[in-house]
mmCIF file of C-alpha atoms in Angstrom:
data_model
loop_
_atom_site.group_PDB
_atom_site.id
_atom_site.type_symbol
_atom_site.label_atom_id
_atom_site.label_comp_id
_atom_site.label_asym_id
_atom_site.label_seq_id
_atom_site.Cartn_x
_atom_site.Cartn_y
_atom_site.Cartn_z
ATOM 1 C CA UNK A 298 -66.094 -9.808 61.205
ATOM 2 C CA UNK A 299 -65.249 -9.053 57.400
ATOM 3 C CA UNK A 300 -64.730 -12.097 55.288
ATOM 4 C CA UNK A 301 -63.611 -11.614 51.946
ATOM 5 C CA UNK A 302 -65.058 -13.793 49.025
ATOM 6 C CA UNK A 303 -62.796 -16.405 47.580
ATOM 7 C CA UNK A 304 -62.947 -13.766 44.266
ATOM 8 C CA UNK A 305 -61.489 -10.855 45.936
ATOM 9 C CA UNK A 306 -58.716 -12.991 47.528
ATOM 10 C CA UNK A 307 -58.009 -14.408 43.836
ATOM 11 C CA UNK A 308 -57.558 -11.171 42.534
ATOM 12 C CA UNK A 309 -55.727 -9.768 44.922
ATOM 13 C CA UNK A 310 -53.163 -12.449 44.717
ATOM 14 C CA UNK A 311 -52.880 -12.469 41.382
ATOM 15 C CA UNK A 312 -51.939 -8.601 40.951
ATOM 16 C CA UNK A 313 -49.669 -9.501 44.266
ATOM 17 C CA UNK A 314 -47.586 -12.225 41.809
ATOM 18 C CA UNK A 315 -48.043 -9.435 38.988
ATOM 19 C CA UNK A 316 -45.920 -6.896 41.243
ATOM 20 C CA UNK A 317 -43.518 -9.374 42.792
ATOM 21 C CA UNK A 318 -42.412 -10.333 39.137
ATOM 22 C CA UNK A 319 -41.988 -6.813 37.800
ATOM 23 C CA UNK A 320 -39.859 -5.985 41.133
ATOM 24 C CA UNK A 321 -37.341 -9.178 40.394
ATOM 25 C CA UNK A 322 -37.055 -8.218 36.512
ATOM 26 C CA UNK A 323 -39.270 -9.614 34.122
ATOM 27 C CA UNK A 324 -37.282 -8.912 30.739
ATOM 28 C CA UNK A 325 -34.411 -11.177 29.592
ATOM 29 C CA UNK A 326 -31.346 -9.441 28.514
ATOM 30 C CA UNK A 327 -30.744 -10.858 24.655
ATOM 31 C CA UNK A 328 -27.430 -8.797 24.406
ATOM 32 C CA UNK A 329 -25.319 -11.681 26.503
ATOM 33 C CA UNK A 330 -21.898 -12.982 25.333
ATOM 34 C CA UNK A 331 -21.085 -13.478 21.872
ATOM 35 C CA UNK A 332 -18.496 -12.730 18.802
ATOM 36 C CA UNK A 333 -17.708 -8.734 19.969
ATOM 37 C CA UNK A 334 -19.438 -8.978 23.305
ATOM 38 C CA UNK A 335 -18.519 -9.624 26.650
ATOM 39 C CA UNK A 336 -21.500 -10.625 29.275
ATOM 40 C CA UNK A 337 -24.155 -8.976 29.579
ATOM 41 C CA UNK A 338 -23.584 -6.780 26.030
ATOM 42 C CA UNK A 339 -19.992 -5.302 27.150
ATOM 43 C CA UNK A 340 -17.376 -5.540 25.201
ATOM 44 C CA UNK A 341 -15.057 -8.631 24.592
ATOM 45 C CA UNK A 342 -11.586 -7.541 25.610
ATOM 46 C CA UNK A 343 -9.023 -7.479 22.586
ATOM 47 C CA UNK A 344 -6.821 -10.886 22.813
ATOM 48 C CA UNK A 345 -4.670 -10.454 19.353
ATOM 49 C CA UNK A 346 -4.351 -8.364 16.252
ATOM 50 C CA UNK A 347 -3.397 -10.653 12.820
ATOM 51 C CA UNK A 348 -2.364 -8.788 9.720
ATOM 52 C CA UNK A 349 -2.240 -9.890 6.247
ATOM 53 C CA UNK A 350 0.389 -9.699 4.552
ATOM 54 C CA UNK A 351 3.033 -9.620 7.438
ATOM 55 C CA UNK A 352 5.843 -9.056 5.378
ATOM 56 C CA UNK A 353 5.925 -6.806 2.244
ATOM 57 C CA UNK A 354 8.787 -6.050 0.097
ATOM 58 C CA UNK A 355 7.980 -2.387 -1.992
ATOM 59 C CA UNK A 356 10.061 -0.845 -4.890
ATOM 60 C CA UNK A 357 11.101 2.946 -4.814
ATOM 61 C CA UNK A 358 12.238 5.163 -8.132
ATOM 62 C CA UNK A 359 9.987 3.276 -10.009
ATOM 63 C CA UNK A 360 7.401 4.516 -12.999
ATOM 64 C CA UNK A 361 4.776 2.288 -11.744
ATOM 65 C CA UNK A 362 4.669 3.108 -7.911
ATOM 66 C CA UNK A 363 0.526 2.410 -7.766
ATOM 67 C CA UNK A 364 1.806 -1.646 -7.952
ATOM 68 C CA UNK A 365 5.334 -1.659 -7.198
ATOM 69 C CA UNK A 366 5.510 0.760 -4.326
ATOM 70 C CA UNK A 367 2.089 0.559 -2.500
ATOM 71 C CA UNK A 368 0.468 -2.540 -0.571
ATOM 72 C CA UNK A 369 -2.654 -2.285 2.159
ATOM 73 C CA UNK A 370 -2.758 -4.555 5.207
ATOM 74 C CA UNK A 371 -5.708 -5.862 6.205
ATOM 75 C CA UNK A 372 -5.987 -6.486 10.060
ATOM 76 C CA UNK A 373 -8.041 -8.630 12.464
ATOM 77 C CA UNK A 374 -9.034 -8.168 15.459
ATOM 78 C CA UNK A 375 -10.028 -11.332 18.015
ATOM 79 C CA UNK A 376 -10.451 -11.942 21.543
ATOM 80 C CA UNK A 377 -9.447 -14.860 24.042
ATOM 81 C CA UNK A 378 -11.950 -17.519 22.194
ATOM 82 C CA UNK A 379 -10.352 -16.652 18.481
ATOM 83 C CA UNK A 380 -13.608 -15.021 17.782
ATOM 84 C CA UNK A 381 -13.407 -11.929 15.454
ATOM 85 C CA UNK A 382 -14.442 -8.518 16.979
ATOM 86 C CA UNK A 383 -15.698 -6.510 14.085
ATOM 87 C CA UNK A 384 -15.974 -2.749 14.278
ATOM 88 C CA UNK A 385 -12.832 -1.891 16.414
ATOM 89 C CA UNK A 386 -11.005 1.390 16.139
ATOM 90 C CA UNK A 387 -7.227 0.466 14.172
ATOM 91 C CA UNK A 388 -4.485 2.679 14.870
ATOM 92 C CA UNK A 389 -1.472 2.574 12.485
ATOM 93 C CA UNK A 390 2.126 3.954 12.858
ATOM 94 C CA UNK A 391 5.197 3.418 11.216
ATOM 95 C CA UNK A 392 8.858 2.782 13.043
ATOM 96 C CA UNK A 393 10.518 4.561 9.844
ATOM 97 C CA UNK A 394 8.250 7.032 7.685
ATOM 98 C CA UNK A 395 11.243 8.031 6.219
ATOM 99 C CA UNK A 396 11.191 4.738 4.725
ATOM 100 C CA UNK A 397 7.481 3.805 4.473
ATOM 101 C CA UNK A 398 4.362 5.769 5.630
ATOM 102 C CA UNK A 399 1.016 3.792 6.362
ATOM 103 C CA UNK A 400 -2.550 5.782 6.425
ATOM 104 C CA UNK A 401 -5.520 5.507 8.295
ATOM 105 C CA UNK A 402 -6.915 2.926 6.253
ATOM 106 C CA UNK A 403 -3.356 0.719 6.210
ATOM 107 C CA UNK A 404 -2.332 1.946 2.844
ATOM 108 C CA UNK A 405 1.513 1.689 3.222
ATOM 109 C CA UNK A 406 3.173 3.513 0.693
ATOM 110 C CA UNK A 407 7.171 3.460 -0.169
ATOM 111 C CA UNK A 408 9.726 6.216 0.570
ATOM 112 C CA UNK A 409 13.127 5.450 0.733
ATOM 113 C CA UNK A 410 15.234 2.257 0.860
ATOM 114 C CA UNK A 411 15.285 0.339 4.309
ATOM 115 C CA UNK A 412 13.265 -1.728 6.309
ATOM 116 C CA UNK A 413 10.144 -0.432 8.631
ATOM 117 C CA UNK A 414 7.999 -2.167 11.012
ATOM 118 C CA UNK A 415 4.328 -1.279 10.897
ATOM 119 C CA UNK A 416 2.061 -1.422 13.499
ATOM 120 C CA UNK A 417 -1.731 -1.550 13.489
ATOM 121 C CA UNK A 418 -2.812 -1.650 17.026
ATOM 122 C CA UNK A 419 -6.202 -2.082 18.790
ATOM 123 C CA UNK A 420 -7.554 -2.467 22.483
ATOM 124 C CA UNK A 421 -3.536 -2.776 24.049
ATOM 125 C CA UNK A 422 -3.292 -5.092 21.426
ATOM 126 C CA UNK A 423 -0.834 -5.305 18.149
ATOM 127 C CA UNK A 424 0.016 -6.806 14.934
ATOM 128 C CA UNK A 425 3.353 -5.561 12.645
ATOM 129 C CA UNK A 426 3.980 -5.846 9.381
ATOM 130 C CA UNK A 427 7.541 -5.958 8.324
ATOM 131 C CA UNK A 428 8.492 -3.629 5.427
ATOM 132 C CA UNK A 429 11.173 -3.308 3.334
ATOM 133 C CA UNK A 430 11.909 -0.682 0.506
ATOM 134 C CA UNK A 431 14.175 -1.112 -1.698
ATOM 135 C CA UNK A 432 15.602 1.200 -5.049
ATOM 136 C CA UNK A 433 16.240 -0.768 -8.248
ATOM 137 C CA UNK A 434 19.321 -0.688 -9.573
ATOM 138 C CA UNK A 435 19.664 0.397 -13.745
ATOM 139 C CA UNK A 436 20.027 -2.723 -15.573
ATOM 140 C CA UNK A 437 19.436 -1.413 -19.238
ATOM 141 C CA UNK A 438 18.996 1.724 -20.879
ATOM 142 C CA UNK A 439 16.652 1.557 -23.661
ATOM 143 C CA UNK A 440 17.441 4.165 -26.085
ATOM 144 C CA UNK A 441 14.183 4.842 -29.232
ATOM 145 C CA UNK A 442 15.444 4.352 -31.971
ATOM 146 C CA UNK A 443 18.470 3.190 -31.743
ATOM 147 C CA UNK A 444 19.503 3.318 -34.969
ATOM 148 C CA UNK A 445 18.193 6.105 -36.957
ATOM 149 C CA UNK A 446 19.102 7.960 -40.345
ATOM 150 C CA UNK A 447 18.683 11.674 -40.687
ATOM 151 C CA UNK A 448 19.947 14.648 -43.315
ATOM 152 C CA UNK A 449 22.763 17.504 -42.529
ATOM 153 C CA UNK A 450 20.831 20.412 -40.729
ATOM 154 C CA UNK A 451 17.926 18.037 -39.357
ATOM 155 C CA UNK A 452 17.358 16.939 -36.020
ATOM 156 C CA UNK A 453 16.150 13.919 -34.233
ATOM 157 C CA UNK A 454 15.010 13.835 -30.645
ATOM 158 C CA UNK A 455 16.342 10.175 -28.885
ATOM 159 C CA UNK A 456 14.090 8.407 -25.896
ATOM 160 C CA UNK A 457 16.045 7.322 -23.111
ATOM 161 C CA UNK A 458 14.319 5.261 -20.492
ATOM 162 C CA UNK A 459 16.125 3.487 -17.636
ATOM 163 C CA UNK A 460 14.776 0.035 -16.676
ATOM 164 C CA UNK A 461 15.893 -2.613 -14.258
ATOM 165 C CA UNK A 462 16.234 -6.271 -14.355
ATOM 166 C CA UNK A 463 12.532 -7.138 -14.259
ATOM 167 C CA UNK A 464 12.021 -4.604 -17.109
ATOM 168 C CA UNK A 465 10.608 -2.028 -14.690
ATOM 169 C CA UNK A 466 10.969 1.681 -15.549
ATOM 170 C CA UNK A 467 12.587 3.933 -13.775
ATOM 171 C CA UNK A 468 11.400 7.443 -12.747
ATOM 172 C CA UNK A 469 13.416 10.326 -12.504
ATOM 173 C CA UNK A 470 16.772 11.240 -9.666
ATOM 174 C CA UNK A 471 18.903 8.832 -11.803
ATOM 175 C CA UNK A 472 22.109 9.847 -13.673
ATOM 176 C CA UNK A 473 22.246 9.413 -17.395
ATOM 177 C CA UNK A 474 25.727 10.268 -19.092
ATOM 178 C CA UNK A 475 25.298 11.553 -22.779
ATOM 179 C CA UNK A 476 28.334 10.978 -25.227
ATOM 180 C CA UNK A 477 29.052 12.516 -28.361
ATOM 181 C CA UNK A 478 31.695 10.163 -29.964
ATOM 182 C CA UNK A 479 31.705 11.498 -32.899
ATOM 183 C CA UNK A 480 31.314 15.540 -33.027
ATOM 184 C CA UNK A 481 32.411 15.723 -36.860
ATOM 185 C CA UNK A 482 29.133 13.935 -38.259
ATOM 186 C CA UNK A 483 26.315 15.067 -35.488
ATOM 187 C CA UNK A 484 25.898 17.359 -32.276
ATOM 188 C CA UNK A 485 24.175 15.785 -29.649
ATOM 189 C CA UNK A 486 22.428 17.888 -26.352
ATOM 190 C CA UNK A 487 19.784 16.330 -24.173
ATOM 191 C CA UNK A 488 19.029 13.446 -26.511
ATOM 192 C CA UNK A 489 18.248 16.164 -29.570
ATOM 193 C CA UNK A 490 20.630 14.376 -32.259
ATOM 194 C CA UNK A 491 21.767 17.179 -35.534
ATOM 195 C CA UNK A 492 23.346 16.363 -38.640
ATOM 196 C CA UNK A 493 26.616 18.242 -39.160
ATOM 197 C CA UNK A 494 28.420 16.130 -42.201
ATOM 198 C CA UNK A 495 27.293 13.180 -44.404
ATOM 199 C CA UNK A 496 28.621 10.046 -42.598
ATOM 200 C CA UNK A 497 27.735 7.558 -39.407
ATOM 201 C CA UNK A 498 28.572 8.853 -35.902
ATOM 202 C CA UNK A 499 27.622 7.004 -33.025
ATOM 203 C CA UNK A 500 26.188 8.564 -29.334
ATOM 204 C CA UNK A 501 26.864 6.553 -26.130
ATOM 205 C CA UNK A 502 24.126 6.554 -22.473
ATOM 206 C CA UNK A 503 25.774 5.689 -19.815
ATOM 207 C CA UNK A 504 24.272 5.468 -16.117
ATOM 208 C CA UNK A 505 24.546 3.434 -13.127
ATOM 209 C CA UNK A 506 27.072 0.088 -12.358
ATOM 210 C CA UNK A 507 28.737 1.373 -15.960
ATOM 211 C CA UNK A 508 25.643 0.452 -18.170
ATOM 212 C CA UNK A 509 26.096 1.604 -21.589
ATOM 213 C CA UNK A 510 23.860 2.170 -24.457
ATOM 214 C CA UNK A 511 25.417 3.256 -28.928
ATOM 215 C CA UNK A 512 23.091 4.544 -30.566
ATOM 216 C CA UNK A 513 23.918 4.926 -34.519
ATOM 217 C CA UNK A 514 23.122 7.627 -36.540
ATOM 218 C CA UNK A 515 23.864 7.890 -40.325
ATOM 219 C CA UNK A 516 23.638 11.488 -41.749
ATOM 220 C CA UNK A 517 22.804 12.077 -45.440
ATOM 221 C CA UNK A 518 23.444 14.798 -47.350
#
């Protein structure tokens, strides 16, 4: 009968072991559970959604919207251990745009006075950021120059700027109230100031919750 050698039998066993561990899976999966993954490299389910700021209070009507009137959220996005998932999609909406509008990128930007809720949402998952808007009210009305001297026949052109209790200017859709009070000595139209007659007249800006303004002008011959 045939009788293998001791050799053969070696080798033959060994590529035997070789097969049997290729067949049960050999290579070690390194993608297993960590921050962003679930096991086995899925996933992690999203737990929560944080933002930052949650609460934002914007100005409206104002010259310097880029500060006053804009803020961006910044979210984050964790699952069930608190760790932070990085790279998930954030979708943002707005209860109110009327009032505040938020872009893809969680730039909310100020509309109209009220209050809106913002939502950035990710996985079934969602944080909101409270907003509200509101619309200064005229606290002073700065008038440049305020005093002024000019001759009969020549003109002078008066700056009138609205600003509110912090100093803040206002931009335009507010009412400002020219008057003449004294049509002998000077014409006024549109902040454009004339001499008429030698003398010193006076011209009053009036706008919101009464808020008055004299400026003086003193015509020469």
């Amino acid at each position: 009968p045939f009788r293998p050698d001791s050799r053969t039998l070696t080798k033959r066993a060994w590529v035997a072991l070789l097969v049997l561990a290729v067949a049960c899976g050999g290579s070690s999966d390194m993608t297993g559970p960590g921050p962003g993954n679930g096991g086995g490299g899925n996933p992690a389910p999203v737990a929560s959604v944080a933002v930052s700021p949650a609460t934002a209070n914007l100005l409206v009507g104002v010259v310097d919207s880029t500060t006053l009137g804009t803020v961006v959220i910044a979210p984050t996005v964790k699952d069930a251990s608190g760790n932070v998932l990085s790279g998930r999609t954030i979708t943002w909406s707005s209860s109110a745009p009327a009032v505040a509008t938020v872009s893809s990128t969680g730039a909310v930007s100020a509309v109209g006075p009220g209050t809106a809720s913002i939502m950035a949402s990710s996985g079934g998952q969602s944080g909101q950021v409270s907003v509200t808007v509101t619309r200064p009210a005229v606290d002073t009305i700065k008038v440049t120059p305020l005093a002024s001297t000019i001759k009969v026949g020549a003109s002078e052109t008066l700056v009138v700027s609205l600003l509110d209790a912090q100093g803040h200017a206002l931009s335009g859709g507010r009412a400002i109230v020219e008057f003449n009070n004294s049509p002998s000595i000077i014409t006024a139209s549109g902040g454009t100031i004339t001499g008429v007659a030698p003398g010193t007249g006076t011209i009053s800006y009036k706008s919101e919750n009464n808020t008055v303004t004299v400026a003086t002008i003193t015509v020469t011959q």
